Short mmCIF file of C-alpha atoms and ligand atoms in Angstrom, two decimals:
data_model
loop_
_atom_site.label_atom_id
_atom_site.label_comp_id
_atom_site.label_asym_id
_atom_site.label_seq_id
_atom_site.Cartn_x
_atom_site.Cartn_y
_atom_site.Cartn_z
CA MET A 29 -9.75 6.17 -24.45
CA ASP A 30 -7.59 9.13 -23.46
CA PHE A 31 -4.00 8.70 -22.32
CA ASN A 32 -3.51 12.39 -21.50
CA PHE A 33 -3.67 13.75 -17.96
CA THR A 34 -6.16 16.49 -17.19
CA GLU A 35 -4.71 19.79 -15.99
CA GLU A 36 -5.75 18.88 -12.43
CA GLN A 37 -4.09 15.45 -12.62
CA GLN A 38 -0.91 17.05 -13.92
CA LEU A 39 -0.96 19.62 -11.11
CA ILE A 40 -1.35 17.04 -8.38
CA GLN A 41 1.37 14.85 -9.89
CA GLU A 42 3.72 17.85 -9.97
CA SER A 43 2.94 18.87 -6.41
CA ALA A 44 3.49 15.28 -5.19
CA ARG A 45 6.78 15.12 -7.13
CA GLU A 46 7.93 18.41 -5.65
CA PHE A 47 7.01 17.37 -2.10
CA ALA A 48 8.65 13.96 -2.53
CA THR A 49 11.83 15.45 -4.01
CA LYS A 50 12.24 18.36 -1.61
CA ILE A 51 10.89 16.97 1.66
CA ILE A 52 10.93 13.15 1.56
CA ALA A 53 13.97 12.25 -0.57
CA PRO A 54 16.54 14.12 1.60
CA LEU A 55 15.26 12.15 4.63
CA ALA A 56 14.90 8.77 2.89
CA GLY A 57 18.27 7.47 4.16
CA GLN A 58 17.43 8.55 7.70
CA ILE A 59 14.00 6.88 7.51
CA ASP A 60 15.68 3.71 6.29
CA ALA A 61 18.28 3.77 9.10
CA GLU A 62 15.86 4.67 11.93
CA ASP A 63 12.73 2.81 10.73
CA LYS A 64 10.75 5.94 11.60
CA ILE A 65 9.03 8.65 9.55
CA PRO A 66 9.61 12.21 10.80
CA ALA A 67 6.33 13.92 11.73
CA GLU A 68 6.98 16.78 9.28
CA ILE A 69 6.52 14.38 6.36
CA LEU A 70 3.14 13.05 7.50
CA ASP A 71 2.01 16.56 8.47
CA GLY A 72 3.07 17.87 5.07
CA MET A 73 1.17 15.11 3.27
CA ALA A 74 -1.93 15.93 5.32
CA GLU A 75 -1.59 19.65 4.55
CA LEU A 76 -1.49 18.89 0.84
CA GLY A 77 -4.74 16.95 1.23
CA PHE A 78 -3.14 13.58 0.40
CA MET A 79 -4.35 11.73 3.53
CA GLY A 80 -7.96 12.04 2.44
CA ILE A 81 -7.44 12.19 -1.29
CA PRO A 82 -10.38 10.06 -2.53
CA PHE A 83 -12.81 10.71 0.32
CA PRO A 84 -15.79 13.10 0.19
CA GLU A 85 -15.36 16.74 1.19
CA LYS A 86 -18.03 16.41 3.88
CA TYR A 87 -15.59 14.20 5.83
CA GLY A 88 -12.64 16.52 5.16
CA GLY A 89 -11.41 14.61 2.11
CA SER A 90 -10.16 16.03 -1.19
CA ALA A 91 -12.91 14.28 -3.20
CA LEU A 92 -10.55 13.25 -5.98
CA GLY A 93 -10.59 9.87 -7.71
CA TYR A 94 -8.31 6.93 -7.06
CA GLU A 95 -6.20 7.76 -10.12
CA TYR A 96 -5.10 10.87 -8.19
CA TYR A 97 -4.11 8.67 -5.27
CA VAL A 98 -2.03 6.55 -7.67
CA LEU A 99 -0.31 9.64 -9.13
CA VAL A 100 0.59 10.88 -5.64
CA GLN A 101 1.60 7.48 -4.29
CA GLU A 102 3.90 6.85 -7.28
CA GLN A 103 5.95 9.96 -6.51
CA ILE A 104 6.03 9.29 -2.76
CA ALA A 105 7.17 5.71 -3.35
CA ARG A 106 9.81 6.96 -5.78
CA ALA A 107 11.34 8.85 -2.83
CA SER A 108 10.68 6.39 0.05
CA ALA A 109 8.98 3.00 0.04
CA GLY A 110 8.58 3.28 3.82
CA VAL A 111 6.51 6.46 3.61
CA ALA A 112 4.53 5.00 0.70
CA THR A 113 3.81 1.83 2.69
CA LEU A 114 2.40 3.80 5.60
CA PHE A 115 0.32 5.84 3.13
CA SER A 116 -0.93 2.65 1.49
CA VAL A 117 -2.02 1.12 4.81
CA HIS A 118 -3.63 4.41 5.87
CA MET A 119 -5.76 4.18 2.73
CA LEU A 120 -6.38 0.42 3.11
CA GLY A 121 -7.96 0.81 6.55
CA ALA A 122 -9.78 4.01 5.57
CA ASP A 123 -11.16 2.45 2.38
CA ALA A 124 -12.78 -0.42 4.31
CA ILE A 125 -14.51 2.03 6.66
CA SER A 126 -15.44 4.32 3.77
CA ILE A 127 -17.02 1.51 1.73
CA PHE A 128 -18.68 -0.52 4.50
CA GLY A 129 -18.98 1.90 7.42
CA THR A 130 -22.11 3.57 8.74
CA GLU A 131 -22.50 7.36 8.59
CA GLU A 132 -21.82 7.48 12.33
CA GLN A 133 -18.57 5.51 11.93
CA LYS A 134 -17.44 7.75 9.07
CA ASP A 135 -18.30 10.93 11.00
CA ARG A 136 -16.35 9.59 13.96
CA TYR A 137 -13.14 8.76 12.13
CA PHE A 138 -12.87 10.49 8.77
CA PRO A 139 -12.23 14.11 9.73
CA ASP A 140 -9.12 13.05 11.69
CA ILE A 141 -8.09 10.44 9.12
CA CYS A 142 -8.14 13.11 6.41
CA LYS A 143 -6.16 15.48 8.65
CA GLY A 144 -3.55 12.76 9.18
CA LYS A 145 -4.17 12.75 12.95
CA LEU A 146 -5.33 9.13 12.79
CA HIS A 147 -3.69 6.39 10.72
CA PRO A 148 -5.95 3.34 10.22
CA SER A 149 -4.76 -0.27 10.11
CA PHE A 150 -6.23 -3.43 8.65
CA ALA A 151 -5.58 -6.76 10.38
CA PHE A 152 -6.19 -10.14 8.80
CA THR A 153 -2.85 -11.99 8.93
CA GLU A 154 -2.30 -14.31 11.91
CA PRO A 155 0.56 -16.59 12.96
CA GLU A 156 -1.24 -19.54 11.33
CA THR A 157 -2.57 -17.84 8.21
CA GLY A 158 -1.58 -15.29 5.58
CA SER A 159 -2.65 -16.42 2.13
CA ASP A 160 -5.73 -18.24 3.39
CA PRO A 161 -7.67 -15.86 5.66
CA LYS A 162 -10.54 -18.34 5.95
CA GLN A 163 -8.32 -20.10 8.49
CA LEU A 164 -8.19 -17.16 10.90
CA VAL A 165 -8.76 -18.01 14.57
CA THR A 166 -9.14 -14.62 16.29
CA THR A 167 -12.58 -14.79 17.89
CA VAL A 168 -15.40 -12.39 18.61
CA THR A 169 -18.15 -13.14 21.12
CA GLN A 170 -21.08 -10.98 22.17
CA ASP A 171 -21.51 -9.73 25.74
CA GLY A 172 -24.65 -7.59 25.95
CA ASP A 173 -24.05 -4.42 23.94
CA TYR A 174 -20.38 -5.27 23.54
CA ALA A 175 -18.30 -7.45 21.26
CA VAL A 176 -15.29 -9.09 22.89
CA ILE A 177 -12.27 -9.89 20.72
CA ASN A 178 -9.41 -12.28 21.49
CA GLY A 179 -6.51 -13.28 19.28
CA VAL A 180 -3.16 -12.39 17.72
CA LYS A 181 -2.69 -10.55 14.44
CA ARG A 182 0.69 -10.81 12.72
CA PHE A 183 2.81 -8.33 10.73
CA ILE A 184 0.37 -5.44 11.19
CA SER A 185 1.40 -2.11 9.67
CA ALA A 186 0.77 1.25 11.36
CA ALA A 187 -0.23 -0.67 14.50
CA ALA A 188 1.54 1.76 16.84
CA TYR A 189 -0.20 4.87 15.48
CA GLU A 190 -3.44 6.15 16.95
CA GLY A 191 -6.44 5.36 14.79
CA PRO A 192 -8.99 2.67 13.97
CA ILE A 193 -7.90 -0.86 13.14
CA VAL A 194 -10.24 -3.12 11.18
CA VAL A 195 -9.97 -6.54 12.82
CA PHE A 196 -11.26 -9.70 11.14
CA CYS A 197 -12.62 -12.28 13.58
CA LYS A 198 -14.19 -15.69 13.53
CA ASP A 199 -17.79 -15.19 14.61
CA THR A 200 -18.92 -18.65 15.65
CA GLU A 201 -22.46 -17.53 16.52
CA VAL A 202 -23.18 -16.59 12.91
CA GLY A 203 -20.73 -19.07 11.43
CA GLY A 204 -18.47 -16.78 9.43
CA VAL A 205 -16.06 -13.89 9.65
CA SER A 206 -17.09 -10.51 11.09
CA ALA A 207 -15.10 -7.27 10.91
CA TYR A 208 -14.90 -4.87 13.84
CA ILE A 209 -13.44 -1.41 14.20
CA VAL A 210 -11.17 -1.24 17.24
CA ASP A 211 -9.40 1.89 18.49
CA LYS A 212 -5.71 1.06 18.53
CA LEU A 213 -3.99 1.37 21.92
CA CYS A 214 -7.28 0.69 23.78
CA PRO A 215 -7.32 -1.52 26.93
CA GLY A 216 -6.43 -5.11 25.97
CA TYR A 217 -4.50 -3.99 22.83
CA SER A 218 -0.74 -4.49 22.98
CA LEU A 219 2.16 -4.90 20.56
CA SER A 220 5.24 -7.07 20.11
CA PRO A 221 8.52 -5.31 19.37
CA ALA A 222 8.67 -4.30 15.69
CA TRP A 223 9.80 -7.13 13.39
CA GLU A 224 13.23 -6.48 11.85
CA LYS A 225 12.81 -6.72 8.10
CA ILE A 226 14.93 -6.25 4.99
CA GLY A 227 13.30 -3.06 3.67
CA GLY A 228 10.23 -0.87 3.71
CA HIS A 229 11.76 0.83 6.74
CA GLY A 230 9.69 3.64 8.17
CA SER A 231 6.64 1.41 8.18
CA PRO A 232 7.38 -1.14 10.92
CA ILE A 233 5.21 -4.21 11.40
CA TYR A 234 4.12 -5.70 14.72
CA ASP A 235 2.19 -8.57 16.16
CA VAL A 236 -0.98 -7.17 17.72
CA TYR A 237 -2.27 -8.93 20.84
CA LEU A 238 -5.99 -8.56 21.48
CA LYS A 239 -6.89 -9.72 24.97
CA ASP A 240 -10.55 -9.36 25.93
CA VAL A 241 -10.80 -6.21 23.84
CA ARG A 242 -14.31 -4.85 24.35
CA VAL A 243 -15.86 -2.65 21.70
CA PRO A 244 -19.47 -1.45 21.43
CA ALA A 245 -21.44 -3.84 19.24
CA SER A 246 -22.05 -0.81 16.98
CA ASN A 247 -18.36 -0.97 15.99
CA LEU A 248 -19.31 -3.84 13.70
CA LEU A 249 -18.27 -3.04 10.13
CA GLY A 250 -20.92 -4.12 7.64
CA GLN A 251 -23.02 -7.09 8.69
CA ARG A 252 -22.10 -9.97 10.97
CA GLY A 253 -20.72 -12.80 8.84
CA GLN A 254 -19.96 -10.38 5.96
CA GLY A 255 -16.33 -10.00 7.02
CA PHE A 256 -14.88 -12.15 4.26
CA ASP A 257 -16.41 -9.91 1.56
CA ILE A 258 -15.09 -6.84 3.36
CA LEU A 259 -11.69 -8.49 3.54
CA LEU A 260 -11.59 -9.35 -0.17
CA LEU A 261 -12.77 -5.96 -1.42
CA GLY A 262 -10.67 -4.12 1.20
CA ILE A 263 -7.53 -5.97 0.12
CA ALA A 264 -8.37 -5.34 -3.53
CA PHE A 265 -8.41 -1.61 -2.77
CA GLY A 266 -5.21 -2.08 -0.78
CA LYS A 267 -3.56 -3.56 -3.85
CA ILE A 268 -3.88 -0.16 -5.58
CA GLY A 269 -1.45 1.13 -2.96
CA THR A 270 0.89 -1.86 -3.01
CA SER A 271 1.04 -1.91 -6.81
CA THR A 272 1.92 1.77 -6.78
CA ILE A 273 4.64 1.31 -4.15
CA ALA A 274 6.13 -1.12 -6.68
CA LEU A 275 5.61 1.42 -9.49
CA GLY A 276 7.46 4.12 -7.52
CA GLY A 277 10.30 1.65 -6.95
CA ILE A 278 10.47 0.96 -10.69
CA LEU A 279 10.56 4.71 -11.41
CA ALA A 280 13.38 5.14 -8.88
CA ALA A 281 15.33 2.23 -10.40
CA TYR A 282 14.83 3.64 -13.91
CA GLU A 283 15.72 7.26 -13.12
CA ASP A 284 18.69 6.30 -10.96
CA ALA A 285 20.03 4.03 -13.73
CA ILE A 286 19.80 6.86 -16.28
CA LYS A 287 21.56 9.27 -13.91
CA TYR A 288 24.34 6.82 -13.11
CA ALA A 289 24.82 5.79 -16.76
CA LYS A 290 25.43 9.44 -17.67
CA GLU A 291 27.75 10.16 -14.73
CA LYS A 292 29.98 7.10 -14.53
CA LEU A 293 32.98 7.35 -16.85
CA HIS A 294 35.07 4.65 -18.50
CA ARG A 295 38.10 5.91 -20.43
CA GLY A 296 36.61 9.39 -20.26
CA GLN A 297 33.26 8.32 -21.73
CA PRO A 298 29.98 7.81 -19.82
CA ILE A 299 28.99 4.14 -19.55
CA ALA A 300 25.77 5.19 -21.32
CA LYS A 301 27.82 4.73 -24.52
CA PHE A 302 27.89 0.94 -23.99
CA GLN A 303 25.14 -0.90 -25.79
CA ALA A 304 24.79 -3.28 -22.82
CA ILE A 305 23.83 -0.29 -20.64
CA GLN A 306 21.44 1.03 -23.30
CA LEU A 307 19.68 -2.35 -23.38
CA LYS A 308 19.14 -2.19 -19.62
CA ILE A 309 17.73 1.33 -19.89
CA GLY A 310 15.38 0.13 -22.66
CA HIS A 311 14.17 -2.78 -20.51
CA LEU A 312 13.67 -0.43 -17.55
CA ALA A 313 11.66 2.00 -19.69
CA ALA A 314 9.36 -0.79 -20.88
CA LYS A 315 8.88 -2.03 -17.31
CA TYR A 316 8.08 1.46 -16.05
CA HIS A 317 5.60 2.37 -18.77
CA SER A 318 3.76 -0.97 -18.78
CA THR A 319 3.38 -0.91 -14.99
CA ARG A 320 2.31 2.70 -14.76
CA TRP A 321 -0.55 2.36 -17.20
CA MET A 322 -1.76 -0.75 -15.39
CA CYS A 323 -1.71 1.15 -12.08
CA TYR A 324 -3.43 4.26 -13.48
CA ARG A 325 -6.16 2.07 -15.00
CA LEU A 326 -6.63 0.25 -11.69
CA GLY A 327 -7.29 3.65 -10.08
CA THR A 328 -10.05 4.37 -12.60
CA LEU A 329 -11.53 0.87 -12.11
CA ALA A 330 -11.75 1.63 -8.37
CA ASN A 331 -13.68 4.81 -9.22
CA ASP A 332 -16.07 2.75 -11.35
CA ILE A 333 -16.81 0.41 -8.43
CA LEU A 334 -17.39 3.25 -5.97
CA SER A 335 -19.53 5.31 -8.32
CA ARG A 336 -21.45 2.12 -9.17
CA ARG A 337 -20.61 2.47 -12.86
CA SER A 338 -19.56 -1.13 -12.33
CA SER A 339 -20.96 -3.51 -9.74
CA ASP A 340 -18.65 -6.38 -10.65
CA TRP A 341 -16.60 -6.50 -7.45
CA ARG A 342 -15.19 -9.90 -8.27
CA GLN A 343 -13.79 -8.61 -11.58
CA PHE A 344 -12.23 -5.63 -9.79
CA GLU A 345 -10.64 -7.99 -7.24
CA ALA A 346 -9.22 -10.07 -10.10
CA GLU A 347 -7.87 -6.98 -11.92
CA ALA A 348 -6.30 -5.69 -8.69
CA ALA A 349 -4.63 -9.07 -8.18
CA LEU A 350 -3.31 -9.06 -11.75
CA VAL A 351 -1.77 -5.60 -11.41
CA LYS A 352 -0.38 -6.25 -7.92
CA GLY A 353 1.36 -9.47 -8.97
CA TYR A 354 2.80 -7.93 -12.13
CA ALA A 355 3.91 -4.63 -10.58
CA SER A 356 5.55 -6.34 -7.60
CA ASP A 357 7.58 -8.83 -9.61
CA THR A 358 8.49 -6.12 -12.13
CA ALA A 359 9.80 -3.92 -9.31
CA VAL A 360 12.21 -6.68 -8.30
CA GLU A 361 13.37 -7.12 -11.92
CA ALA A 362 13.78 -3.37 -12.38
CA ALA A 363 15.80 -3.01 -9.17
CA LYS A 364 18.11 -5.82 -10.37
CA LEU A 365 18.60 -4.16 -13.79
CA SER A 366 19.39 -0.82 -12.18
CA MET A 367 21.74 -2.53 -9.72
CA ASP A 368 23.57 -4.08 -12.70
CA VAL A 369 24.02 -0.60 -14.22
CA HIS A 370 25.50 0.61 -10.90
CA ALA A 371 27.56 -2.59 -10.38
CA SER A 372 29.49 -2.68 -7.08
CA TYR A 373 28.77 0.96 -6.27
CA GLY A 374 25.07 0.09 -6.14
CA LEU A 375 25.75 -2.22 -3.20
CA THR A 376 26.93 0.69 -1.08
CA LYS A 377 24.81 3.08 0.94
CA ASP A 378 26.27 5.93 -1.17
CA PHE A 379 23.67 5.20 -3.85
CA PRO A 380 19.87 5.02 -3.34
CA ILE A 381 19.60 1.84 -5.45
CA GLU A 382 20.92 -0.13 -2.44
CA ARG A 383 17.73 0.82 -0.56
CA VAL A 384 15.46 0.64 -3.62
CA TYR A 385 16.66 -2.96 -4.18
CA ARG A 386 15.87 -4.01 -0.58
CA ASP A 387 12.51 -2.24 -0.71
CA ALA A 388 11.52 -3.90 -4.00
CA ILE A 389 11.86 -7.38 -2.50
CA ILE A 390 9.06 -6.58 -0.04
CA CYS A 391 6.42 -5.96 -2.72
CA PRO A 392 5.79 -9.53 -3.98
CA GLN A 393 5.38 -10.90 -0.45
CA ILE A 394 2.76 -8.55 1.03
CA GLU A 395 -1.00 -8.35 0.65
CA GLY A 396 -0.96 -11.77 -0.89
CA VAL A 397 2.16 -13.21 -2.53
CA SER A 398 2.57 -12.86 -6.30
CA ASP A 399 1.69 -16.46 -7.16
CA MET A 400 -1.58 -16.12 -5.27
CA GLN A 401 -2.38 -13.01 -7.34
CA ARG A 402 -1.95 -14.94 -10.57
CA ILE A 403 -4.07 -17.79 -9.21
CA ILE A 404 -6.82 -15.30 -8.28
CA PHE A 405 -6.80 -13.76 -11.75
CA ALA A 406 -6.65 -17.14 -13.50
CA GLY A 407 -9.74 -18.15 -11.52
CA SER A 408 -11.62 -15.19 -13.03
CA VAL A 409 -10.98 -16.32 -16.60
CA LEU A 410 -10.99 -20.11 -16.14
CA PHE A 411 -13.99 -20.86 -13.91
C1 FAD B 1 5.85 -5.20 5.23
C2 FAD B 1 4.64 -6.02 5.52
C3 FAD B 1 3.45 -5.39 5.87
C4 FAD B 1 2.32 -6.16 6.17
N1 FAD B 1 1.20 -5.51 6.60
C5 FAD B 1 0.10 -6.24 6.94
C6 FAD B 1 -1.05 -5.58 7.49
O1 FAD B 1 -1.08 -4.36 7.67
N2 FAD B 1 -2.13 -6.37 7.79
C7 FAD B 1 -2.14 -7.71 7.63
O2 FAD B 1 -3.13 -8.34 7.94
N3 FAD B 1 -1.04 -8.36 7.13
C8 FAD B 1 0.07 -7.65 6.79
N4 FAD B 1 1.19 -8.30 6.32
C9 FAD B 1 1.17 -9.75 6.13
C10 FAD B 1 1.13 -10.17 4.67
O3 FAD B 1 0.01 -9.63 4.00
C11 FAD B 1 1.17 -11.70 4.59
O4 FAD B 1 2.38 -12.10 5.15
C12 FAD B 1 1.04 -12.18 3.16
O5 FAD B 1 -0.32 -12.13 2.79
C13 FAD B 1 1.57 -13.58 2.93
O6 FAD B 1 1.17 -14.46 3.94
P1 FAD B 1 2.25 -15.49 4.59
O7 FAD B 1 3.50 -14.73 4.82
O8 FAD B 1 1.58 -16.10 5.77
O9 FAD B 1 2.51 -16.54 3.46
P2 FAD B 1 1.91 -18.03 3.33
O10 FAD B 1 0.42 -17.96 3.23
O11 FAD B 1 2.47 -18.90 4.41
O12 FAD B 1 2.49 -18.49 1.93
C14 FAD B 1 3.78 -19.12 1.83
C15 FAD B 1 3.94 -19.65 0.42
O13 FAD B 1 2.94 -20.66 0.16
C16 FAD B 1 2.21 -20.34 -1.02
N5 FAD B 1 0.82 -20.68 -0.84
C17 FAD B 1 0.06 -20.52 0.26
N6 FAD B 1 -1.20 -20.95 0.05
C18 FAD B 1 -1.25 -21.39 -1.21
C19 FAD B 1 -2.26 -21.97 -2.05
N7 FAD B 1 -3.50 -22.17 -1.60
N8 FAD B 1 -1.95 -22.29 -3.32
C20 FAD B 1 -0.70 -22.09 -3.79
N9 FAD B 1 0.31 -21.56 -3.06
C21 FAD B 1 0.04 -21.22 -1.79
C22 FAD B 1 2.35 -18.83 -1.19
O14 FAD B 1 2.24 -18.48 -2.58
C23 FAD B 1 3.76 -18.57 -0.67
O15 FAD B 1 4.67 -18.78 -1.71
C24 FAD B 1 2.35 -7.57 6.05
C25 FAD B 1 3.55 -8.20 5.71
C26 FAD B 1 4.68 -7.45 5.47
C27 FAD B 1 5.97 -8.15 5.15
#
């Protein structure tokens, strides 16, 4: 057990912090207002090698472990949850192709994914199902060398960017779920207007309409009927990103509370002198440190799965659920504590906590709501 960063981990954390502070943070209010990420941010992340951080060098990746991804994502999320959400989804779609894709599929997509020219998506939610993907009704049928997909996917992130989207479909011929890689914006692919949501701006979500979308049968990801396994492991990897969006929010809440407590004066003294404020800072510190070590460990568990040091996918899925549920709910608690330090000023757009608070509320509801995460983990120890 070693709780110290290596020199390389420290370097990447510092470079992510510098990029987030100098390039993302000054634009965070604009991203929130416009629901759009300026290209210079995504280009800058790609230049630093972040878009392909855990993927092999032969595909243009940085060949670093998932703990590096967590260190980078934490700092990005500290500056903007919207940018971090897009980054998380980019990795979610890429992870599924990286783990289950053929060499040909990886060669086709990864160089541009790692350069940030393509942003993958991952589509399981539908109007009739979120928490229970076994109920999905999007269909795939075979037509010669082609697979034909029809259905509606709901709340899909990064759906308007070019790139592959992993679509989960009911495959009645084999009696299960199959996953297909579709090129976004292809014929038959269209989008609803972006949903208006409370936070996470910069990463809009859409309904994706798939009408007779034809893809070569070779776009199948994994085996026919294996889609549910791909979905579960893919989402488990996705939870590394979502947990770390929450972690970055907690860090923002914590650091902003410290800053405000030192600046705001009452009778000529900073409010930091009040014990009630000190208690809140103490609670925030505990929330930050407990969550960060859970997230860093989840990154190393992902490495274990991929390097086959562990083959217990189900245990990894349970651990990812545990961390995601905890980190998400803790982000909401931390945002509330920091808001209480700021009091009424925190409700105004003059202070970042107003945005951090709205962003935090997103975390427990996405990629499986928090209660479902606890139920998943409980299942791993009870049955
Ligand atoms: C910002 C954002 C980005 C998103 N991005 C994507 C994306 O890229 N791709 C994608 O596919 N989806 C995406 N989603 C959708 C998201 O993952 C789902 O909305 C989420 O999984 C929850 O599903 P639901 O909203 O349908 O909730 P429901 O399943 O309707 O759940 C409602 C409530 O019922 C409870 N509940 C449901 N079933 C059970 C049960 N069996 N036992 C106990 N309680 C239960 C839940 O805990 C919850 O409290 C995104 C959503 C948002 C807001």
